[in-house]
Short mmCIF file of C-alpha atoms in Angstrom, two decimals:
data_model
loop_
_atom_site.label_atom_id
_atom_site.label_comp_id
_atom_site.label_asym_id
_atom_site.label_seq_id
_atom_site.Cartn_x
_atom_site.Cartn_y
_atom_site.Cartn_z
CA UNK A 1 0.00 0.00 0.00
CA UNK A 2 3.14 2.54 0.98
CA UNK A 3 4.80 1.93 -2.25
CA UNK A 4 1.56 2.43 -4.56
CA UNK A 5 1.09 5.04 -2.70
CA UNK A 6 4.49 6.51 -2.82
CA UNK A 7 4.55 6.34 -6.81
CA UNK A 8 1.21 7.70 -7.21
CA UNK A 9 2.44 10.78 -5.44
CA UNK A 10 5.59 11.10 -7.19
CA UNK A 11 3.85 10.58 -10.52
CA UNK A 12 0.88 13.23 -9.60
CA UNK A 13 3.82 15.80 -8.23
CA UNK A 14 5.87 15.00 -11.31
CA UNK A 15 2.84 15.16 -14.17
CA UNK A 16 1.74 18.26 -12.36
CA UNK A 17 4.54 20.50 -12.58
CA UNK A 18 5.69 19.24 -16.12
CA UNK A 19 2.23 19.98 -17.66
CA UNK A 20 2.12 23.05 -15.50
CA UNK A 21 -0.67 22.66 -13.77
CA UNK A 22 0.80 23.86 -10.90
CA UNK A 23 4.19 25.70 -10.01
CA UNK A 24 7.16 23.36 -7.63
CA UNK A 25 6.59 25.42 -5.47
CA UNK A 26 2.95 24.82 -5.15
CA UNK A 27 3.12 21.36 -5.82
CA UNK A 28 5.57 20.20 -3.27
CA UNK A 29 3.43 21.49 -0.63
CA UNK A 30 0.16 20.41 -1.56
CA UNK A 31 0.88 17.10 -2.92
CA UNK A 32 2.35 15.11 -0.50
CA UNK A 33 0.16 16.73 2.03
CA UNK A 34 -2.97 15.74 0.21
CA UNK A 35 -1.11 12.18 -0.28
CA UNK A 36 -0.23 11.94 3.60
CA UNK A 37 -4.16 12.75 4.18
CA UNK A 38 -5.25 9.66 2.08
CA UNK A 39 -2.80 7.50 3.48
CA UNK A 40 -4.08 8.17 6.57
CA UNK A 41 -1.36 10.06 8.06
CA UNK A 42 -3.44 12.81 9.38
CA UNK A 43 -2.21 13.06 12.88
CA UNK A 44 1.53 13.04 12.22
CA UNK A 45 1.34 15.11 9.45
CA UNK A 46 2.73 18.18 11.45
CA UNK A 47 5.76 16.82 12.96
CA UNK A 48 6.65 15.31 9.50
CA UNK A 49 6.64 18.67 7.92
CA UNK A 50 8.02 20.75 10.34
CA UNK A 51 11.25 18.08 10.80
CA UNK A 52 11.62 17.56 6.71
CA UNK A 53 11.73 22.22 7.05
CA UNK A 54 13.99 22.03 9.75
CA UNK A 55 16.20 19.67 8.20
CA UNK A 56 16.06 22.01 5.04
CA UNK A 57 16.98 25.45 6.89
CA UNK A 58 20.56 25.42 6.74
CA UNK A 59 20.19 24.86 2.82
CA UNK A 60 17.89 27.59 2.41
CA UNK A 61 20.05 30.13 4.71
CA UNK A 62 23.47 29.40 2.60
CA UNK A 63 21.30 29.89 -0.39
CA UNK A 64 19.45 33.12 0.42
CA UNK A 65 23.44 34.41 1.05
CA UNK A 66 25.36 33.12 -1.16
CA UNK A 67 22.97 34.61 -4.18
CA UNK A 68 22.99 37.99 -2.40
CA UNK A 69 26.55 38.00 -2.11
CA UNK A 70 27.37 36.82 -5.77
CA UNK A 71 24.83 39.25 -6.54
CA UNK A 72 26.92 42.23 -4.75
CA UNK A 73 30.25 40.85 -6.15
CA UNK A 74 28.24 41.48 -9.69
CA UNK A 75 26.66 44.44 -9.14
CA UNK A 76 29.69 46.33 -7.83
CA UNK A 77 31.78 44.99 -10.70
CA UNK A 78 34.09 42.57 -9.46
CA UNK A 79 34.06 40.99 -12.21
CA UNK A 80 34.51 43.49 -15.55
CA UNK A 81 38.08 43.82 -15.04
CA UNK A 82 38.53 40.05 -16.41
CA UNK A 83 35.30 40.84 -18.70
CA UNK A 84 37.38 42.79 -20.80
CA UNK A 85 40.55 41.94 -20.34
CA UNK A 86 39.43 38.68 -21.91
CA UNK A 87 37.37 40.63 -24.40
CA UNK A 88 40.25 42.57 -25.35
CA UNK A 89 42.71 39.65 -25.47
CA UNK A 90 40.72 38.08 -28.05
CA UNK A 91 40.44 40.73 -31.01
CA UNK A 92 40.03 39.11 -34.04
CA UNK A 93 41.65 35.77 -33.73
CA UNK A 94 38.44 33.01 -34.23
CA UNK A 95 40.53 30.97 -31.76
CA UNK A 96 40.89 33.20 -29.17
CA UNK A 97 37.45 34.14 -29.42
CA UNK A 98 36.19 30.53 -28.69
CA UNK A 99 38.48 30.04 -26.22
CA UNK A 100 37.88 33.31 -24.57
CA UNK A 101 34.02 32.43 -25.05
CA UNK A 102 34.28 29.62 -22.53
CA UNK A 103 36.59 31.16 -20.54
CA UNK A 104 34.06 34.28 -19.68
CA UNK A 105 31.20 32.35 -19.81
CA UNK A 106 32.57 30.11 -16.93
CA UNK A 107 33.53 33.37 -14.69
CA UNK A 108 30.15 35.13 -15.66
CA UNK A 109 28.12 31.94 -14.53
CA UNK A 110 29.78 32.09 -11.09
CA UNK A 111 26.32 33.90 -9.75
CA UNK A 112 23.95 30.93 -10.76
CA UNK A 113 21.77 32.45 -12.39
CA UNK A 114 21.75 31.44 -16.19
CA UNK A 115 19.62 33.82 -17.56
CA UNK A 116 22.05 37.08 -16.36
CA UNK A 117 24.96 34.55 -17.75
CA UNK A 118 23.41 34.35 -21.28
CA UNK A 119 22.48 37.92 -21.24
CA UNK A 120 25.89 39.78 -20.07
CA UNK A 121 27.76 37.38 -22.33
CA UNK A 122 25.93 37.24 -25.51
CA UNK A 123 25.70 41.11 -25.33
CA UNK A 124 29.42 41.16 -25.16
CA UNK A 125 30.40 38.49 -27.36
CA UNK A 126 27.68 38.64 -30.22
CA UNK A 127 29.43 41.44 -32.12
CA UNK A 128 33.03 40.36 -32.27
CA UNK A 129 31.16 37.03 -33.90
CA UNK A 130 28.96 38.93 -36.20
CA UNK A 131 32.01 41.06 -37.14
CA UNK A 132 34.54 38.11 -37.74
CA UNK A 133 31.52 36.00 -39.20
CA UNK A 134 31.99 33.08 -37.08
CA UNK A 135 28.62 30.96 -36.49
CA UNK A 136 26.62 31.89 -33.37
CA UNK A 137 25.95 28.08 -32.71
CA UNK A 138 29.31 27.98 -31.18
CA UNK A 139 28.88 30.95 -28.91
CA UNK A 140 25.44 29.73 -27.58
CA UNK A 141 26.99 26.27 -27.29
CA UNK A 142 30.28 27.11 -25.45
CA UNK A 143 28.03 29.48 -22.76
CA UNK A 144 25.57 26.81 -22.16
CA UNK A 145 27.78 24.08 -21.47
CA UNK A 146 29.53 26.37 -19.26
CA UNK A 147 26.67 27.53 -17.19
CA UNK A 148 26.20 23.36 -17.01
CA UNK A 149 29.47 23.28 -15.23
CA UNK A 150 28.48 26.06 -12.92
CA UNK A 151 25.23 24.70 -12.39
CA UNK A 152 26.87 22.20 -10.13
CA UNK A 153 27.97 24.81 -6.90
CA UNK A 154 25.90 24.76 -4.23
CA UNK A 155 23.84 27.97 -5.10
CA UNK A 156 23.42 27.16 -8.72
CA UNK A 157 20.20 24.97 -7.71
CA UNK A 158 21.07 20.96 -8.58
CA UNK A 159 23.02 20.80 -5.58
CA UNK A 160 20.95 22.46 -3.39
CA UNK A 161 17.97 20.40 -4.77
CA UNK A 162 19.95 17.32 -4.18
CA UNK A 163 21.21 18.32 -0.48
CA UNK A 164 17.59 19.13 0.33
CA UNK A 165 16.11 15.92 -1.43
CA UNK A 166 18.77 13.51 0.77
CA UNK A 167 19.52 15.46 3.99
CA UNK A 168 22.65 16.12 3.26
CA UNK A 169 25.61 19.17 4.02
CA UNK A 170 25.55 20.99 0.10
CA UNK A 171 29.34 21.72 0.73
CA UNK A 172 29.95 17.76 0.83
CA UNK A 173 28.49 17.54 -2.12
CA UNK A 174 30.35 20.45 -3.92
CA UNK A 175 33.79 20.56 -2.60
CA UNK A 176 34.92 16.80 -3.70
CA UNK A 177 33.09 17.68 -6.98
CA UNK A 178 35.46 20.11 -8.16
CA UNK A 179 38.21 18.66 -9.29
CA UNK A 180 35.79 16.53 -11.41
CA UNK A 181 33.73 19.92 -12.48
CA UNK A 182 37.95 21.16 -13.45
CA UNK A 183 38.12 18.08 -15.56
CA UNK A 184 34.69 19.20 -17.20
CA UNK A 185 35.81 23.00 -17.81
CA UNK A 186 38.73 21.75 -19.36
CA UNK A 187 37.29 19.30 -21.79
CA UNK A 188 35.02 22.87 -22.64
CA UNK A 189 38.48 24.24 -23.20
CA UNK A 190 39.55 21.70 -25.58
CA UNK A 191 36.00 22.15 -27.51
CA UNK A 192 36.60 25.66 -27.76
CA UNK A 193 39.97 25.31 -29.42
CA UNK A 194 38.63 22.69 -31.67
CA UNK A 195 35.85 25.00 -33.02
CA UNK A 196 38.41 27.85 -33.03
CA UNK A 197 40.91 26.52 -34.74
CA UNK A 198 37.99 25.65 -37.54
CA UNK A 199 36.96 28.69 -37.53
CA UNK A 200 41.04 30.46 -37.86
CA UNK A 201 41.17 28.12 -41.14
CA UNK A 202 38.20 29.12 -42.79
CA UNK A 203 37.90 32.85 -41.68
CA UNK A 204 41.49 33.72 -40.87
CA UNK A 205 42.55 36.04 -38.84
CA UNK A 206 40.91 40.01 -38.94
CA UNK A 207 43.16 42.79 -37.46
CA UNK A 208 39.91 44.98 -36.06
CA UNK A 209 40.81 48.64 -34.82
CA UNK A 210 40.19 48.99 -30.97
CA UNK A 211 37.74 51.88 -31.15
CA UNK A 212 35.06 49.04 -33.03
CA UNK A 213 34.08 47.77 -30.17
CA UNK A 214 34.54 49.37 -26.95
CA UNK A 215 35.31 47.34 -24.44
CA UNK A 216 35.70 49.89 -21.65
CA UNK A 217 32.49 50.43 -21.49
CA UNK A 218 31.21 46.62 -21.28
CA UNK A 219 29.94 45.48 -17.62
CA UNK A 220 28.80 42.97 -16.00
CA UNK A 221 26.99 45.20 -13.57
CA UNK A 222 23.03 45.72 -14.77
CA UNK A 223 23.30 48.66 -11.93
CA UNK A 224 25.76 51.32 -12.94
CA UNK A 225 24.84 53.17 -9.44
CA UNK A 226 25.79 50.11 -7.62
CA UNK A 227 29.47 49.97 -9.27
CA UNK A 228 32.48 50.11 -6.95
CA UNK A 229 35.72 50.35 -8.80
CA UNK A 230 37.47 51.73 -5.98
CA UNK A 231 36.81 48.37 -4.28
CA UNK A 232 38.00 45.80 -6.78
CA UNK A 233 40.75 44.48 -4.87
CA UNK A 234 39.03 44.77 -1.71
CA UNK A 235 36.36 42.50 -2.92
CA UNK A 236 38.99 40.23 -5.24
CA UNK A 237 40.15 39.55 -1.49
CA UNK A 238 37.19 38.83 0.06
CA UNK A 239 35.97 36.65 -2.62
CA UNK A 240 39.25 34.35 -2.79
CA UNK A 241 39.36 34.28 1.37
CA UNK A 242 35.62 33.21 0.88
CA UNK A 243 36.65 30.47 -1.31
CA UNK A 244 39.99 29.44 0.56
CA UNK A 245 37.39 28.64 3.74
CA UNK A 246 34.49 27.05 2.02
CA UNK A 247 37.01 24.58 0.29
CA UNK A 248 38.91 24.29 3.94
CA UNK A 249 35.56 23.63 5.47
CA UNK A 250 36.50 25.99 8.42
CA UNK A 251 33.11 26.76 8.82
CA UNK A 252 29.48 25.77 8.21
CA UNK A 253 28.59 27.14 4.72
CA UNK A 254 25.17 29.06 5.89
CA UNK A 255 27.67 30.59 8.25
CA UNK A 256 30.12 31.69 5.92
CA UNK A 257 28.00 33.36 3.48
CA UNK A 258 26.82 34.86 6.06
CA UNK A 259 29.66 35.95 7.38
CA UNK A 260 30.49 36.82 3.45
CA UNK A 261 27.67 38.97 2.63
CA UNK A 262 27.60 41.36 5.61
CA UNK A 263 31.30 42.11 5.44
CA UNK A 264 30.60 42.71 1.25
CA UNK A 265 27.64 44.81 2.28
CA UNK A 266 29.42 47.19 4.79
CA UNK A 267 32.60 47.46 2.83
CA UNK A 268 30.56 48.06 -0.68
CA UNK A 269 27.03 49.94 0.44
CA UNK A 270 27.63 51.66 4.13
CA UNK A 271 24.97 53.89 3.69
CA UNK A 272 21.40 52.30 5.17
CA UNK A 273 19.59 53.24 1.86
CA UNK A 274 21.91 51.62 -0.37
CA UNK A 275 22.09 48.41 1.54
CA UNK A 276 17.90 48.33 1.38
CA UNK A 277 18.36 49.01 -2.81
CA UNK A 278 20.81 46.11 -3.16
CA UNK A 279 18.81 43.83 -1.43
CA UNK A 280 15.51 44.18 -2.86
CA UNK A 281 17.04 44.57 -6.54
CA UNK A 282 17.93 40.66 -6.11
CA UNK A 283 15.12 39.97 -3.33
CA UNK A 284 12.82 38.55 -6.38
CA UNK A 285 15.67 35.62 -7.09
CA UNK A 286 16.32 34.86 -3.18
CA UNK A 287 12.83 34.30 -2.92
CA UNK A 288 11.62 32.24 -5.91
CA UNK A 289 14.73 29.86 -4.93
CA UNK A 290 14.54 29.79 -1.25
CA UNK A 291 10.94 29.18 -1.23
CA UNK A 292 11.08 26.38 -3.03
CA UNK A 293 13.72 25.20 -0.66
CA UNK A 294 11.63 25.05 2.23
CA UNK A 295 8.66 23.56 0.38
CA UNK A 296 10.73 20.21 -0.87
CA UNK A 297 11.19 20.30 3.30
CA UNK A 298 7.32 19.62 3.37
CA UNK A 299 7.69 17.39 0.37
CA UNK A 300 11.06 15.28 1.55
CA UNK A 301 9.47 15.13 5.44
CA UNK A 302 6.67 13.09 4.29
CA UNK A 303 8.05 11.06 1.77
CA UNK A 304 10.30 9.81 4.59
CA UNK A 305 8.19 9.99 7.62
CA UNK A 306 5.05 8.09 6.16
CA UNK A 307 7.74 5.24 5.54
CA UNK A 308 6.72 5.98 1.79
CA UNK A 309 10.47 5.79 0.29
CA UNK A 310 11.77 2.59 2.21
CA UNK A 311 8.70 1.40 1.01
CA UNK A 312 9.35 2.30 -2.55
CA UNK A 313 12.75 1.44 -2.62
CA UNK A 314 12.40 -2.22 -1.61
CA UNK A 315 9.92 -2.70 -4.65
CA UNK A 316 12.79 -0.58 -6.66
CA UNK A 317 15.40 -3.59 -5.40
CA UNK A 318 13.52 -6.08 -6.64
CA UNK A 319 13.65 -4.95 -10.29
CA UNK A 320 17.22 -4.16 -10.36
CA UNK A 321 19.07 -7.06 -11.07
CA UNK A 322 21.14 -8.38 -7.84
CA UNK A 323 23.93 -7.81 -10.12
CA UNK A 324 23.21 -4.14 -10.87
CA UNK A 325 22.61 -2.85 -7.71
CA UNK A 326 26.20 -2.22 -6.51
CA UNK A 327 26.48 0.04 -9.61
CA UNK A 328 23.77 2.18 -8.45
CA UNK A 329 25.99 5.61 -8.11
CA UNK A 330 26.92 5.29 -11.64
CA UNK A 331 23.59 4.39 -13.23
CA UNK A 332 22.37 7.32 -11.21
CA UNK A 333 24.81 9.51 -12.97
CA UNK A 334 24.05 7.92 -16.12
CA UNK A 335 20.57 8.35 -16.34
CA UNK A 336 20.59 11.73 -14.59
CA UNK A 337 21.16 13.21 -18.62
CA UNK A 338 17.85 11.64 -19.75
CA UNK A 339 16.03 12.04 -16.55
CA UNK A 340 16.55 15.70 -16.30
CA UNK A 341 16.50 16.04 -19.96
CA UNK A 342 12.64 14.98 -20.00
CA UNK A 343 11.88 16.14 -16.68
CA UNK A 344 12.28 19.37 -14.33
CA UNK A 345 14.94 19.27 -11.69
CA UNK A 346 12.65 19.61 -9.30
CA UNK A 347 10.59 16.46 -10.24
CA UNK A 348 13.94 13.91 -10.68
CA UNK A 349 15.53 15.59 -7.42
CA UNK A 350 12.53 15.29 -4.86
CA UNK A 351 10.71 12.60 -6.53
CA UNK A 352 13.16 10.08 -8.29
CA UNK A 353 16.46 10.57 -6.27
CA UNK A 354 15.56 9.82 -3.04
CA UNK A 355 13.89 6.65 -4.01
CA UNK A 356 17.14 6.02 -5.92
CA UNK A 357 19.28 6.73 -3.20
CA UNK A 358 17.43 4.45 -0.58
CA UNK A 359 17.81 1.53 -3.23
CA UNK A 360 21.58 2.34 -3.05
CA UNK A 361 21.99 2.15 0.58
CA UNK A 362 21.36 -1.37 1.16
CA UNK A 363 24.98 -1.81 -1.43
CA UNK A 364 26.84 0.51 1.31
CA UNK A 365 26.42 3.36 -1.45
CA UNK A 366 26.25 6.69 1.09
CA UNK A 367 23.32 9.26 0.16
CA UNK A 368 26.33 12.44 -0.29
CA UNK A 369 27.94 10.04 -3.19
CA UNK A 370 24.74 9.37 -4.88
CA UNK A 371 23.73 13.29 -3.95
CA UNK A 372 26.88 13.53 -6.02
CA UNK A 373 26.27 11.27 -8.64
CA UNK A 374 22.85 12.82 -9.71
CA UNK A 375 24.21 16.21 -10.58
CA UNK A 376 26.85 15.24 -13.48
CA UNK A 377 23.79 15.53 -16.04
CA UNK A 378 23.95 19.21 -15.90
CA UNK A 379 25.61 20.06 -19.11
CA UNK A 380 22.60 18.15 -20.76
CA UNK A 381 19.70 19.04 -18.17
CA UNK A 382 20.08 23.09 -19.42
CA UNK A 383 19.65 22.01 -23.26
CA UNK A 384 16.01 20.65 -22.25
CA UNK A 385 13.23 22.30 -23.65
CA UNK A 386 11.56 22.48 -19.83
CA UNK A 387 14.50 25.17 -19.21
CA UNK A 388 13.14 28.59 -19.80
CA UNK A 389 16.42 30.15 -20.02
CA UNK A 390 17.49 28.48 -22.67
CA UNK A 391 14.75 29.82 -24.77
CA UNK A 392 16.56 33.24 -23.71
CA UNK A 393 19.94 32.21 -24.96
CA UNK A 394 18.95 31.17 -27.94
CA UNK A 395 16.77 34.11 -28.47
CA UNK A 396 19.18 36.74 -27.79
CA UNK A 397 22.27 34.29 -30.06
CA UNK A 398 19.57 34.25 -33.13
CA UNK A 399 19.89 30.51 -33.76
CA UNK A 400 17.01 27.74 -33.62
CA UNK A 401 16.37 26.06 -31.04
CA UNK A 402 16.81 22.72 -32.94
CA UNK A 403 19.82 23.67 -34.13
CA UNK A 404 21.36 24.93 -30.51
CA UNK A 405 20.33 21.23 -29.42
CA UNK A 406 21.38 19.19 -32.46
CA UNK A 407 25.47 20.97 -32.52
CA UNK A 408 25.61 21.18 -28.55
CA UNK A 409 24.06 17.96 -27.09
CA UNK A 410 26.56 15.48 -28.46
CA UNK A 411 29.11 17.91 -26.81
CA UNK A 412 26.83 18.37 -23.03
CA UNK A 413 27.33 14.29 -23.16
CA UNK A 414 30.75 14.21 -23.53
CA UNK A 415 31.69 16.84 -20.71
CA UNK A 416 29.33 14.81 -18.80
CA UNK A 417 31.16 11.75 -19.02
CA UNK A 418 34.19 13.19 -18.43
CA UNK A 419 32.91 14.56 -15.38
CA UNK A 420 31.79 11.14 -14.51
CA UNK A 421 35.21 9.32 -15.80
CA UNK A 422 36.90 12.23 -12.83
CA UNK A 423 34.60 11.74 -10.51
CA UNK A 424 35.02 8.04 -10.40
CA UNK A 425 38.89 8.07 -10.78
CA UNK A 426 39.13 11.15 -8.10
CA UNK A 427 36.75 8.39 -5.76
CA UNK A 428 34.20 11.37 -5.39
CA UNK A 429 31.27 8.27 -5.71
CA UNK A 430 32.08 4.79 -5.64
CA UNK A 431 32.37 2.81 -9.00
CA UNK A 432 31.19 -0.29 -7.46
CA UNK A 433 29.22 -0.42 -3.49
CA UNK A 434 30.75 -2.52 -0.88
CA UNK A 435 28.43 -4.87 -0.66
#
């Protein structure tokens, strides 16, 4: 009865938010309370939530910070110095242009937030190709895959979703994952040079005058009020400390984005007013992501406290093959490109994962290394057609959609695997469970 009862409501959460009948947000709330009702859960219902939200609120806290403070780092231009110095490096060489390509888009997508990626660099890059006549499909393929890569940090979403879905610390996730996401920027690398060393043989190389595009004048920042020049190495320093600790693990992550964003705030924005304009410029973001944080707490307490996923993943056991199941991190990471290629992240992170990850546990298979495992998809999760942005990039790059997918895809599978061939060589998730 638990595990009929435990697909019916990952189904119903799943069809609902892919035919948009309802919004994640929404639908992780209402769904699995409405489920919990029928199951006849009535009387424990409140506990369940309130421990799957408790469980949830250091997620949401590091979240809610680390956005605000990538946001500041942004807005007071942090990150225009390398902007242009890239932009200017390039010039008219089709190589360095590719290569330059990924390198921005992989600084640029820092913040999370792929829509701002696609928009600061396609505004920056889309006339050096127009002017050297290089095809846009390359630009709007090297920025996606690189916002794929990014995707994985613990405030791009994925991670988050994944920490939240298992119960798990996002920084244990993310910290033994980069190496692996290195391997996967560096494979972009290699794609870029490929494409622009194409490009070099067919277009050659155009010598274009400096005053043709002005790069001085290109900025990250969407606020020029907000800009803080004066500050650069100031906030350079704070950033790379930042870093330094949350790879050292000297504190809880909540605590130092915390820590992160009031320092940033004070140093940058002093004045009261200023401080109230920054935040509420990004308070639309915080919200839309944190929220939904909180909700999967309703969602995730349920699923667990009814019993619903042990239930489920005992029936899941019996139709993987004995000789499968030790495998379990890797099929996870396998079939994370389909599964969030046809489906949201929100419906393969809160309503396949965790059934996945209970199957796992009975082969010694922790929930961080599957947690792990179910994020290398990325690079082929953003070419979906259930990603809004994407829609944007394209948009903004002038290509088809259909053609964006059929050039980049092949390449989002690659970098995947090559995450995947890191990961398992680095021993981020186990090739092969213990027992």
């Amino acid at each position: 009865m638990l595990t009929l009862l435990g697909f019916a409501m990952v189904i119903c959460f799943m069809y609902l938010i892919m035919t948009k009948r309802l919004s994640a947000l929404i639908a992780l709330i209402i769904v699995p309370i409405v489920f919990a009702l029928i199951g006849g859960f009535a009387a424990g219902i409140g506990p369940m939530m309130l421990e799957g939200i408790g469980k949830l609120a250091p997620t949401g806290v590091m979240l809610m910070f680390a956005i605000l403070y990538f946001a500041l780092m942004i807005d007071s231009g942090l990150f225009d110095p390398a902007v242009r110095k890239i932009l200017k490096l390039v010039k008219g060489d089709p190589l360095k242009v590719s290569m330059g390509t990924a390198a921005l888009a992989l600084i640029v997508s820092l913040d999370g937030d792929g829509a701002t990626t696609y928009m600061i660099c396609v505004a920056a890059l889309l006339p050096l190709y127009s002017r050297l006549g290089m095809s846009p499909l390359i630009m709007a393929g090297l920025i996606i895959l690189a916002g794929g890569i990014m995707n994985m940090t613990p405030w791009g979403g994925p991670t988050a979703r994944a920490a939240s879905a298992l119960h798990v610390d996002p920084s244990d996730i993310f910290v033994p994952m980069i190496p692996a996401m290195a391997a996967g920027a560096i494979a972009l690398f290699g794609l870029a040079w490929a494409y622009g060393k194409r490009e070099r043989a067919r277009l050659g190389v155009l010598h274009l005058p400096d005053d043709q595009i002005n790069h001085d004048e290109i900025s990250v920042s969407q606020y020029p009020e907000a800009r803080r020049p004066k500050l650069l190495w100031v906030n350079g320093a704070l950033t790379a400390a930042l870093m330094v600790t949350l790879i050292a693990g000297l504190l809880p992550l909540p605590v130092l984005f915390m820590i992160a964003f009031s320092l940033a705030m004070i140093i940058n924005y002093p004045c009261l007013q200023q401080q109230k304009e920054r935040v509420a410029a990004h308070a639309g973001n915080v919200l839309a992501v944190v929220g939904l944080i909180f909700a999967a707490g309703i969602f995730t307490g349920i699923l667990s406290g009814t019993g619903m996923v042990e239930a489920m993943s005992k029936s899941l056991l019996t139709v993987i093959p004995p000789s499968m199941g030790p495998y379990m991190a890797v099929i996870t990471a396998v079939v994370s490109m389909p599964f969030t290629f046809f489906m949201s992240n929100d419906a393969f992170y809160y309503g396949v994962l965790p059934v996945l990850a209970e199957a796992a546990s009975h082969y010694g298979i922790s929930p961080v290394e599957m947690a792990r495992a179910s994020i290398v998809g990325q690079p082929v999760h953003l070419l979906s057609p259930l990603v809004p942005s994407t829609y944007l990039l394209v948009g903004l790059a002038k290509v088809e959609f259909g053609d964006h997918q059929r050039f980049t895809l092949k390449w989002a599978v690659m970098i995947c695997l090559c995450i995947l061939v890191a990961a398992l060589l680095l021993g981020v998730f186990p090739l092969f469970g213990s027992h």
